Short mmCIF file of C-alpha atoms in Angstrom, two decimals:
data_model
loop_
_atom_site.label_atom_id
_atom_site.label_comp_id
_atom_site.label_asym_id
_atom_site.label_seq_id
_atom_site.Cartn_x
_atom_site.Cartn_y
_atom_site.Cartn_z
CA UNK A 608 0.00 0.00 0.00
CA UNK A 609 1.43 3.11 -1.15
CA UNK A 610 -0.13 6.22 0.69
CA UNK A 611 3.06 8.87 1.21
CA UNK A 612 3.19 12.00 -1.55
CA UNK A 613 3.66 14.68 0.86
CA UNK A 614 3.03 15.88 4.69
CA UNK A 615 -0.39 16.43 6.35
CA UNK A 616 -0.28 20.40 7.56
CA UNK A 617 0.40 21.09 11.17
CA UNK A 618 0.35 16.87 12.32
CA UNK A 619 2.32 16.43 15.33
CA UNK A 620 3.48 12.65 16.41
CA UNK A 621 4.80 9.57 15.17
CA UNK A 622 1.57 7.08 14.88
CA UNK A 623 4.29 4.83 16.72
CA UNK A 624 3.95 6.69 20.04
CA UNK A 625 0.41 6.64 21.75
CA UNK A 626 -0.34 9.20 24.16
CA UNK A 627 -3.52 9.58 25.88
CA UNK A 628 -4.90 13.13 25.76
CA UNK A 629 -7.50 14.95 28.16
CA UNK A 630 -10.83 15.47 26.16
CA UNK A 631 -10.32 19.39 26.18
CA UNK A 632 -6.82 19.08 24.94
CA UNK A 633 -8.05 16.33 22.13
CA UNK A 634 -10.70 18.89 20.67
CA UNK A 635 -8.05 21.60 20.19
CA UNK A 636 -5.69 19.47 18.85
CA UNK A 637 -8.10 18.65 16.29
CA UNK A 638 -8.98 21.93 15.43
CA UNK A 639 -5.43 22.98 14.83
CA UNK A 640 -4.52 19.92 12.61
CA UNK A 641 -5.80 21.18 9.62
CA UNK A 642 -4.64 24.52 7.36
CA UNK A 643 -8.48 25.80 6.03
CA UNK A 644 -9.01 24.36 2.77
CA UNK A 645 -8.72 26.45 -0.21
CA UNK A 646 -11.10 29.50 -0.68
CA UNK A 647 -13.45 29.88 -3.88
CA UNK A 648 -16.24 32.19 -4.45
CA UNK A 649 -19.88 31.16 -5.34
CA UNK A 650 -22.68 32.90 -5.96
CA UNK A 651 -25.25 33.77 -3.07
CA UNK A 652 -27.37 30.89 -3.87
CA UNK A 653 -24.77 28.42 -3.49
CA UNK A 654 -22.57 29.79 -0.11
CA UNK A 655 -25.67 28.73 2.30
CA UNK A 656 -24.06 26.55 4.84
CA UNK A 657 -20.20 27.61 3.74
CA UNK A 658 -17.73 29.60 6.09
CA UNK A 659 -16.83 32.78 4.98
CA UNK A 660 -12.98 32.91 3.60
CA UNK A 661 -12.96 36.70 4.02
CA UNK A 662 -14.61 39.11 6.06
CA UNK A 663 -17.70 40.41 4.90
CA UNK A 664 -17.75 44.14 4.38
CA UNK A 665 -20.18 46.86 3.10
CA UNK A 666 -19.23 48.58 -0.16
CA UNK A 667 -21.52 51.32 0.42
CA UNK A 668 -23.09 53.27 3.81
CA UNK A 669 -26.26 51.77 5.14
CA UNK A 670 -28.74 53.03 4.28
CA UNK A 671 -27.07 54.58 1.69
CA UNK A 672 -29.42 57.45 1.84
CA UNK A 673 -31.82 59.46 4.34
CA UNK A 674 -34.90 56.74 4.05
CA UNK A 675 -38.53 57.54 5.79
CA UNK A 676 -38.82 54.80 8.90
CA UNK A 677 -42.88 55.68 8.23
CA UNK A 678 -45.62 56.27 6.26
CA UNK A 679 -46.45 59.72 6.04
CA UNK A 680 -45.41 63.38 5.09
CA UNK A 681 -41.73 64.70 4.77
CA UNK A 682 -41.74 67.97 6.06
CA UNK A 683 -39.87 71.24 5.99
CA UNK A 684 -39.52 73.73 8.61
CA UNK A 685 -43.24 74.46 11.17
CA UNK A 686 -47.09 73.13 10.00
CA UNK A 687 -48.96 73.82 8.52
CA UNK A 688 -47.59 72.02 5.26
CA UNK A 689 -48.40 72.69 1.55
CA UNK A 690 -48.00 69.12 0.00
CA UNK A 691 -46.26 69.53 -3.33
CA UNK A 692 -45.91 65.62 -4.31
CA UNK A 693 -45.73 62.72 -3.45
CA UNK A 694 -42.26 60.04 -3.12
CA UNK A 695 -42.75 56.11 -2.82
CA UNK A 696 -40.12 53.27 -2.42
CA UNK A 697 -37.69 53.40 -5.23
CA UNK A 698 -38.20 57.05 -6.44
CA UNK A 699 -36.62 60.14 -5.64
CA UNK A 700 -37.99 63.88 -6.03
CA UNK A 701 -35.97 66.48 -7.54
CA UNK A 702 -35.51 69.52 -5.53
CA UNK A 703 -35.45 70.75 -2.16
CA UNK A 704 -38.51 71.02 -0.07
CA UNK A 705 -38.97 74.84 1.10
CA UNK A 706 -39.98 75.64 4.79
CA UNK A 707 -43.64 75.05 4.95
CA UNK A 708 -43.97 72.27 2.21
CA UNK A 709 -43.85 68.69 2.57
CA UNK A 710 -44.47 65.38 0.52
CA UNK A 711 -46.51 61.98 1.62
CA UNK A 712 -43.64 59.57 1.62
CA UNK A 713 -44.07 55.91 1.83
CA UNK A 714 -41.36 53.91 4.05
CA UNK A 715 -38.17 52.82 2.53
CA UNK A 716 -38.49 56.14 0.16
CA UNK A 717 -35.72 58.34 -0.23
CA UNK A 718 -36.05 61.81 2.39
CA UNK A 719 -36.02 64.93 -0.35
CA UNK A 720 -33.56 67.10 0.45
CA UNK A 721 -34.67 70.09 2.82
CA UNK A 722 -37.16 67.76 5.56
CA UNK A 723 -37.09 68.15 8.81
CA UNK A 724 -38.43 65.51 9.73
CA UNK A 725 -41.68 62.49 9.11
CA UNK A 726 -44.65 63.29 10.41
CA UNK A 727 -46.30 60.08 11.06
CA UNK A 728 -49.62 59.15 8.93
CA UNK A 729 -51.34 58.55 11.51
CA UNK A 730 -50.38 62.09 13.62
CA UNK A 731 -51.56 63.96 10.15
CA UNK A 732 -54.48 66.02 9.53
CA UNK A 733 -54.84 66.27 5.97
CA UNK A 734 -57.34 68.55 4.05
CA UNK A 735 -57.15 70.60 0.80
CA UNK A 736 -53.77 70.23 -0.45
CA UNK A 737 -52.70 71.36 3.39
CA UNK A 738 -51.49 68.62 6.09
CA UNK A 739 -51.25 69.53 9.89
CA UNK A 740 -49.91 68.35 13.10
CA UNK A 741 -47.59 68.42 16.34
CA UNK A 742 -44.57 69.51 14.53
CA UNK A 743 -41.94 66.23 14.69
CA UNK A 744 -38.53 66.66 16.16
CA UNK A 745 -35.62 67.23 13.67
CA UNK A 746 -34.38 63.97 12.47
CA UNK A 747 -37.59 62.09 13.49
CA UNK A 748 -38.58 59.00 11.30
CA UNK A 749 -35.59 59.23 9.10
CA UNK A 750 -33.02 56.77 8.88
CA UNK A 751 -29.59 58.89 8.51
CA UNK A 752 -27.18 57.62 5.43
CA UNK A 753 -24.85 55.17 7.03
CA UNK A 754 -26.00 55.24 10.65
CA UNK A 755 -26.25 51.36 10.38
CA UNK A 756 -22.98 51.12 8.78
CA UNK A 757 -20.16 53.20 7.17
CA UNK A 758 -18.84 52.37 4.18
CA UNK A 759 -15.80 49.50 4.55
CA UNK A 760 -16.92 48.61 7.79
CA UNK A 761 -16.65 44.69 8.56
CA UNK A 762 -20.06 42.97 9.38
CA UNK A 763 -18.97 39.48 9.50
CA UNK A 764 -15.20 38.46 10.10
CA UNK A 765 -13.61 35.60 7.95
CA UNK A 766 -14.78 31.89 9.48
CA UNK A 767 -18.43 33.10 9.79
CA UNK A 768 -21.30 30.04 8.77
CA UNK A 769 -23.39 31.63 5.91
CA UNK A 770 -26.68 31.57 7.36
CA UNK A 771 -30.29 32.90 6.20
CA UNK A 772 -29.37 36.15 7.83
CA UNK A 773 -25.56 36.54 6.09
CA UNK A 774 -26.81 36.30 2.93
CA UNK A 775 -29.41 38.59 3.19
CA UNK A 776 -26.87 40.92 4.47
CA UNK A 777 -24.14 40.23 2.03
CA UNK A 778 -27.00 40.87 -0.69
CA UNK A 779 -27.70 44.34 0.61
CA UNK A 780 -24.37 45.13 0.74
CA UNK A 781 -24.49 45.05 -3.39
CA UNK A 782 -22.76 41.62 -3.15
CA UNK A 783 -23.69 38.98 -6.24
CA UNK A 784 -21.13 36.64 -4.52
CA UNK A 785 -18.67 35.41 -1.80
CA UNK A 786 -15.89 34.27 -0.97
CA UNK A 787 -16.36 30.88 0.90
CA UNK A 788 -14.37 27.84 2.02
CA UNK A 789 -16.09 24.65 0.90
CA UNK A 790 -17.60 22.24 2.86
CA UNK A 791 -15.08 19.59 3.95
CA UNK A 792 -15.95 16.15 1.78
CA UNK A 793 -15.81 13.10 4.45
CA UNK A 794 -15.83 9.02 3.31
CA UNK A 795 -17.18 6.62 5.91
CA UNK A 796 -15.79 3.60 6.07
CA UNK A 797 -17.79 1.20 8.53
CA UNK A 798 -15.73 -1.93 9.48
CA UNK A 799 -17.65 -5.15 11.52
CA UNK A 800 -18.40 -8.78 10.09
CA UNK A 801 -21.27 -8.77 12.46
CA UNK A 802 -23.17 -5.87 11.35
CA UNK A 803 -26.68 -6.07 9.37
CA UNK A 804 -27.28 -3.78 7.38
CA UNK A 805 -31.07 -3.76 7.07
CA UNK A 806 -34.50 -5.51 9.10
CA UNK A 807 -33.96 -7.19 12.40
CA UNK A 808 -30.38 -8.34 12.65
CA UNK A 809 -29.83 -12.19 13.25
CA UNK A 810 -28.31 -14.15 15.93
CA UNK A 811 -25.03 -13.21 16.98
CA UNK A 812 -25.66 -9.59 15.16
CA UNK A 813 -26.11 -6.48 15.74
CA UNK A 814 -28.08 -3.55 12.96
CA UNK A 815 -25.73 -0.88 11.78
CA UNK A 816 -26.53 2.29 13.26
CA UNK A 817 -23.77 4.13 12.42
CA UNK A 818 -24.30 4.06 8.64
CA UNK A 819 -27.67 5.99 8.87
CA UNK A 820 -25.98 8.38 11.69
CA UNK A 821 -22.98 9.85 10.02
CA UNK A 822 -23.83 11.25 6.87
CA UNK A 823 -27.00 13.55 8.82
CA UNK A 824 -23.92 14.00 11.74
CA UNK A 825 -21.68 15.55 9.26
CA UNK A 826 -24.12 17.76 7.54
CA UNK A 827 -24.79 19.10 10.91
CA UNK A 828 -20.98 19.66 11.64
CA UNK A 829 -20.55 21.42 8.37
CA UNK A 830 -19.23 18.45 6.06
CA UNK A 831 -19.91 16.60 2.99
CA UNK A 832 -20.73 13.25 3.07
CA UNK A 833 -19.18 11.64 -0.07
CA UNK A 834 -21.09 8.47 0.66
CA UNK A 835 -20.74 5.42 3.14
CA UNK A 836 -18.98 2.36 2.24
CA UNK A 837 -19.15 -0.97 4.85
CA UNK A 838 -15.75 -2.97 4.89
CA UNK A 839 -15.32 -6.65 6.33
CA UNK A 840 -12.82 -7.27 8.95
CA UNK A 841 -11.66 -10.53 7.20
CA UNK A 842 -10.05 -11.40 5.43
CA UNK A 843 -7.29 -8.41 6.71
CA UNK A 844 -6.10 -5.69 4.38
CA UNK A 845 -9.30 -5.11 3.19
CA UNK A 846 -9.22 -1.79 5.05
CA UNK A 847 -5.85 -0.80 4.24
CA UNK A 848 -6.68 -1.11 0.33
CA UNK A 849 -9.80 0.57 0.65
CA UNK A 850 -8.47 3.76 2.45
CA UNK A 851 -5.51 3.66 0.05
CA UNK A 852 -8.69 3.80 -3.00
CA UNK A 853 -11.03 6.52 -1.63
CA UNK A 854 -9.34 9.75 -3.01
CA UNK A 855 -12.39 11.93 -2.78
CA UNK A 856 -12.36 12.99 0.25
CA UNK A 857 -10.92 15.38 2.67
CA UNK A 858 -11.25 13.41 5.74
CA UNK A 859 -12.29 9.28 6.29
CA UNK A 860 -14.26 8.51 9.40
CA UNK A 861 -13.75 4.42 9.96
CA UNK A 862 -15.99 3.39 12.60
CA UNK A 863 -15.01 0.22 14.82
CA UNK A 864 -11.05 -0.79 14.22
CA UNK A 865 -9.87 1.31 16.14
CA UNK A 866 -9.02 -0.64 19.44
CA UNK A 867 -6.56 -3.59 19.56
CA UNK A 868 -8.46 -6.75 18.80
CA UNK A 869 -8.03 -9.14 16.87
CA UNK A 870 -10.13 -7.24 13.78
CA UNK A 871 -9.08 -3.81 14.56
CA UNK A 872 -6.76 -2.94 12.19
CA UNK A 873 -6.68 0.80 11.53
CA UNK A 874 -3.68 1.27 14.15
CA UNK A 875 -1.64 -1.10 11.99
CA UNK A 876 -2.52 0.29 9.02
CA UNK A 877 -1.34 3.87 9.45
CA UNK A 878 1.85 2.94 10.89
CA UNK A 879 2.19 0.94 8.00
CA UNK A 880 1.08 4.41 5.95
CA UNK A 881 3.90 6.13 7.82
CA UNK A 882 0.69 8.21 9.23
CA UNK A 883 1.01 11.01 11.32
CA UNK A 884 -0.60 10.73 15.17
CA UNK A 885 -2.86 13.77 16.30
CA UNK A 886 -4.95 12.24 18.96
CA UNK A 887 -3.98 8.40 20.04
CA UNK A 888 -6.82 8.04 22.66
CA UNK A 889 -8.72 10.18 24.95
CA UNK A 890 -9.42 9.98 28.67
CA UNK A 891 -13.44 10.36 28.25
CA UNK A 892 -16.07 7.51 29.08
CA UNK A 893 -17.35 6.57 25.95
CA UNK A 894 -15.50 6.97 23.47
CA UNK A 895 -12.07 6.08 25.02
CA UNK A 896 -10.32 4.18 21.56
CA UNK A 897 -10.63 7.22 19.20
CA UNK A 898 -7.72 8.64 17.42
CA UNK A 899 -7.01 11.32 14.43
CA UNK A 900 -3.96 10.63 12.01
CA UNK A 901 -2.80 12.44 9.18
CA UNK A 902 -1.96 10.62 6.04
CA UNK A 903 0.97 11.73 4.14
CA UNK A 904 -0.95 12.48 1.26
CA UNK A 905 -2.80 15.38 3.01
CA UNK A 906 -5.83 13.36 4.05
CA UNK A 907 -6.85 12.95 7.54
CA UNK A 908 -7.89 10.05 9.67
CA UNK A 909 -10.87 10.04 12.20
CA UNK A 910 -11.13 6.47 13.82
CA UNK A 911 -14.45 5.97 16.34
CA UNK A 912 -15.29 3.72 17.74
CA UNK A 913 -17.73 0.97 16.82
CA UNK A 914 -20.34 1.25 19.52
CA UNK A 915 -22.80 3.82 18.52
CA UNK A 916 -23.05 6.49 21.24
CA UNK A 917 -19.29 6.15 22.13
CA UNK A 918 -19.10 6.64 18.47
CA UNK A 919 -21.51 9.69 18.52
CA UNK A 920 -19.43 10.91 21.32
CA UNK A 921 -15.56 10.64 19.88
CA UNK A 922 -17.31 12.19 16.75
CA UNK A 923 -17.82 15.42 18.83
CA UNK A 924 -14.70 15.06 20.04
CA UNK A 925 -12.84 15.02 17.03
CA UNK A 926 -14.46 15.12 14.12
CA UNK A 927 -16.33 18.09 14.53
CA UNK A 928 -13.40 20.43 15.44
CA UNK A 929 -11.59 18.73 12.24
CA UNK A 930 -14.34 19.64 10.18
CA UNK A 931 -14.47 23.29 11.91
CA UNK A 932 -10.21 23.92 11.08
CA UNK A 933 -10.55 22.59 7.97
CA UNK A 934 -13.54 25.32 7.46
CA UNK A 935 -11.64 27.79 8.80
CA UNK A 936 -14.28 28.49 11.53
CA UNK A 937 -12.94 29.10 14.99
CA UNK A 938 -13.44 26.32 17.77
CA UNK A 939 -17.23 25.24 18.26
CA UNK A 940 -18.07 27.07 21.90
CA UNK A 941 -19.45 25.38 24.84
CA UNK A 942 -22.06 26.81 26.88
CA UNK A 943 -21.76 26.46 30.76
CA UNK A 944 -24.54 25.93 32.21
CA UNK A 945 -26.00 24.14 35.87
CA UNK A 946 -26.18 20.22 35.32
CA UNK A 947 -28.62 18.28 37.47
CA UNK A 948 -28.69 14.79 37.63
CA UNK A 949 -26.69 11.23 38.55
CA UNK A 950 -23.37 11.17 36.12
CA UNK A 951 -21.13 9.77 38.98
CA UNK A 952 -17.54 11.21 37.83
CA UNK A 953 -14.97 9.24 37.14
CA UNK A 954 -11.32 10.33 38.18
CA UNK A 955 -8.71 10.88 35.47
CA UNK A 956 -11.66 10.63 33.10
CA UNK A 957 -14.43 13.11 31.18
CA UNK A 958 -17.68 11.33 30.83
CA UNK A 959 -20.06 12.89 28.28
CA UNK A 960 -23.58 11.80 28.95
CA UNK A 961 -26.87 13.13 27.35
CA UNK A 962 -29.34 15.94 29.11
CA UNK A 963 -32.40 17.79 28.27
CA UNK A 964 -32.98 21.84 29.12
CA UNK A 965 -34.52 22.13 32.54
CA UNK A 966 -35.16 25.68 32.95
CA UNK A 967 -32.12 27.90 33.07
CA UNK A 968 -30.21 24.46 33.62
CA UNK A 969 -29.65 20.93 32.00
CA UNK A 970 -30.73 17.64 33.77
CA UNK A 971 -29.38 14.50 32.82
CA UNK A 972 -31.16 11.89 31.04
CA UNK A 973 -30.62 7.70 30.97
CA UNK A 974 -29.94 5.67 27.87
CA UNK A 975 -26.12 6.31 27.31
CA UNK A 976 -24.46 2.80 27.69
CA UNK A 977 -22.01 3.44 24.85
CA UNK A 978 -23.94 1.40 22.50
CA UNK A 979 -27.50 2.74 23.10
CA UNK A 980 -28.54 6.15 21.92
CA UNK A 981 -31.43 6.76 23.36
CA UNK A 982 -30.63 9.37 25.50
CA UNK A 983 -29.19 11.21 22.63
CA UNK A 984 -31.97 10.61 20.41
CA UNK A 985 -34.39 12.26 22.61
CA UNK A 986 -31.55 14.63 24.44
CA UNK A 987 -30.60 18.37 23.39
CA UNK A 988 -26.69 18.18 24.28
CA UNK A 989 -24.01 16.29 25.73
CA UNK A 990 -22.88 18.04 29.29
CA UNK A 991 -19.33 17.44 29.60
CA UNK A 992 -18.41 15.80 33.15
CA UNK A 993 -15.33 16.53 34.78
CA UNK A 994 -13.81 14.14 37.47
CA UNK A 995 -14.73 16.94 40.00
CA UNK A 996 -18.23 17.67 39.06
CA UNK A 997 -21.40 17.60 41.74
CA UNK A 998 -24.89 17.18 41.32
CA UNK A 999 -25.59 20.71 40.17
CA UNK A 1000 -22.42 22.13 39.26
CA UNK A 1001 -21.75 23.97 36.05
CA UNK A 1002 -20.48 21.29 32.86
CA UNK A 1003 -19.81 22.55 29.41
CA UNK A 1004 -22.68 21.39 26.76
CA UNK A 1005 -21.95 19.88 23.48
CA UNK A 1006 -25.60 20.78 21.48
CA UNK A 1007 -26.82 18.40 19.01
CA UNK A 1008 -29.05 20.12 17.37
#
């Protein structure tokens, strides 16, 4: 197996020397792997769900002209006022308004040069050419050219998801298109010669779950699923050729393998590769036999392992700050928050166990054996346990959703 033409960016140990990490440390580690993967630009329509590659900033002021925040009259100097015309959304009147005239304006319409102010349609008297009222304060109702933004100022820095909201606002910013980092493309390669793949699984075997769970995982986390692909444990080397095949991807996930049975060969295989260690195992409960290598050829490594919450877990731990560096986004933040519940700490170890908002706080929920995912399923995050936690205390929350 030939896998070495060149060196993954910023790896940092031989795949030789194991080193257990703490699950804080693990997570940054994986984060700072990975150089951001080559900008592009796209049109609007296509950046939803992308990371900004440069910051996003306004070409013009905003508004980028005195606008009416109301319906009603712009108005120069004290009532009563003549009305000499009228100015909607997307029209402008020539000339200056004189002291004593003003024009029904719609909102959104451009102020004519001379108002004082918008008299609200609803605060006007209006009779025979002539509208009346409690004279407005200067400036009141309009919308000043660039007191939302001046021009060149930065709304949105470099590593910023494209959301419903950033596109709108790169779009009123006079932008047709962006500069983006693509999502990172991610093969899954699920190992076990007892997995089922579909019904009720038979004697001796268990369903895949973690065939159905990736792909949705790593949409959420920002990634690309290029497709999942299930490879048998015997006879061995299967594993080895097939990682050495799949070239479309940015990162493989192999789920199960990763421990040091009998069938787990992904260890073997990237010291074989000449792979690069990032993370050789982490001191969390599930999840413990995880790792992230690079390959020489610039493609990373994400081993989970095979039990499907532990898996969902090391995923979190890992993969998703991968996925983030490779984005260019910053490191996903944790929310502190009170934790209620029965986690009993472990010491030396993080355990990661599901909960479900209780108020201002987060109470912990059952179902999280590492291969039952029940409490996930029906959970909102995972609350990070430290070995000193109490019933109570404040624990970090990894949200999955």
């Amino acid at each position: 197996m030939v896998l070495k033409t060149g060196t993954p960016a910023r790896a940092s140990e031989d795949c030789a020397v194991a080193r257990e990490r703490a699950w804080g440390e693990a997570r940054e580690l994986a984060h700072r792997a990975p150089l951001p993967l080559a900008a592009r630009t796209v049109p609007l329509a296509a950046a939803g769900g992308l990371t900004l590659a440069e910051d996003l900033c306004t070409h013009h002021p905003l508004p980028a002209f005195d606008t009416a925040a109301m319906d009603g009259y712009a108005v120069a100097g004290p009532g009563p006022w003549r009305i000499t015309g009228v100015v909607r959304a997307g029209t402008a009147r020539e000339g200056r308004l004189a002291p004593g005239e003003g024009v029904e304006i719609s909102t959104g319409a451009l102020v004519p040069a001379g108002a004082r102010a918008v008299l609200p349609l609803e605060l006007a008297a209006v009779g025979d050419g002539w509208v009346s009222g409690a004279a407005p304060s200067p400036g009141k109702h309009i919308r000043r050219t660039g007191e939302d933004s001046r021009t060149g100022t930065c709304l949105a820095p470099a590593g910023t998801r494209v959301g419903p909201a950033l596109l709108g606002l790169a779009a009123s910013c006079g932008n047709d298109a962006v500069r983006v980092r693509p999502r990172p493309r991610v093969g899954i390669l699920v190992t076990g010669d007892e997995l089922d793949r579909s019904g009720l699984p038979g004697p001796g075997r268990v369903r895949d779950a973690l065939g159905p769970l990736l792909p949705s995982l790593i949409a959420t986390l920002g990634g690309e699923a290029t497709g999942v692909r299930h490879v048998a444990d015997r006879p061995a080397g299967q594993l080895a050729q097939v990682v050495c095949e799949q070239r479309d991807s940015d990162v493989l996930v192999v789920t199960g393998s990763t421990s040091v049975g009998a069938t787990d060969q992904l260890r073997e295989l990237l010291r074989d590769a000449g792979a690069r260690m990032v993370v050789d195992t982490v001191a969390c409960r599930p999840g413990h036999p995880q790792l992230l290598a690079g390959l020489a050829d610039g493609r990373w490594v994400v081993g989970l392992p095979g039990n499907p919450y532990a898996a969902l877990v090391a995923a979190h731990t890992l993969l998703s700050p991968l996925l983030a560096g490779l984005s260019g986004c910053g490191l996903p933040s944790l929310p502190r928050v009170p934790v209620s519940g029965d986690a009993r700490p472990v010491p030396g170890l993080t355990r990661l166990v599901p909960v479900a908002w209780a108020g201002s706080g987060a109470r912990i929920i059952g179902g999280h054996r590492s291969a039952f995912l029940h409490g996930a399923a029906v959970g909102d995050a995972l609350a990070v346990i430290a070995d000193d936690w109490a019933d109570g205390g404040s624990a970090p929350l990894v949200l999955l959703t």
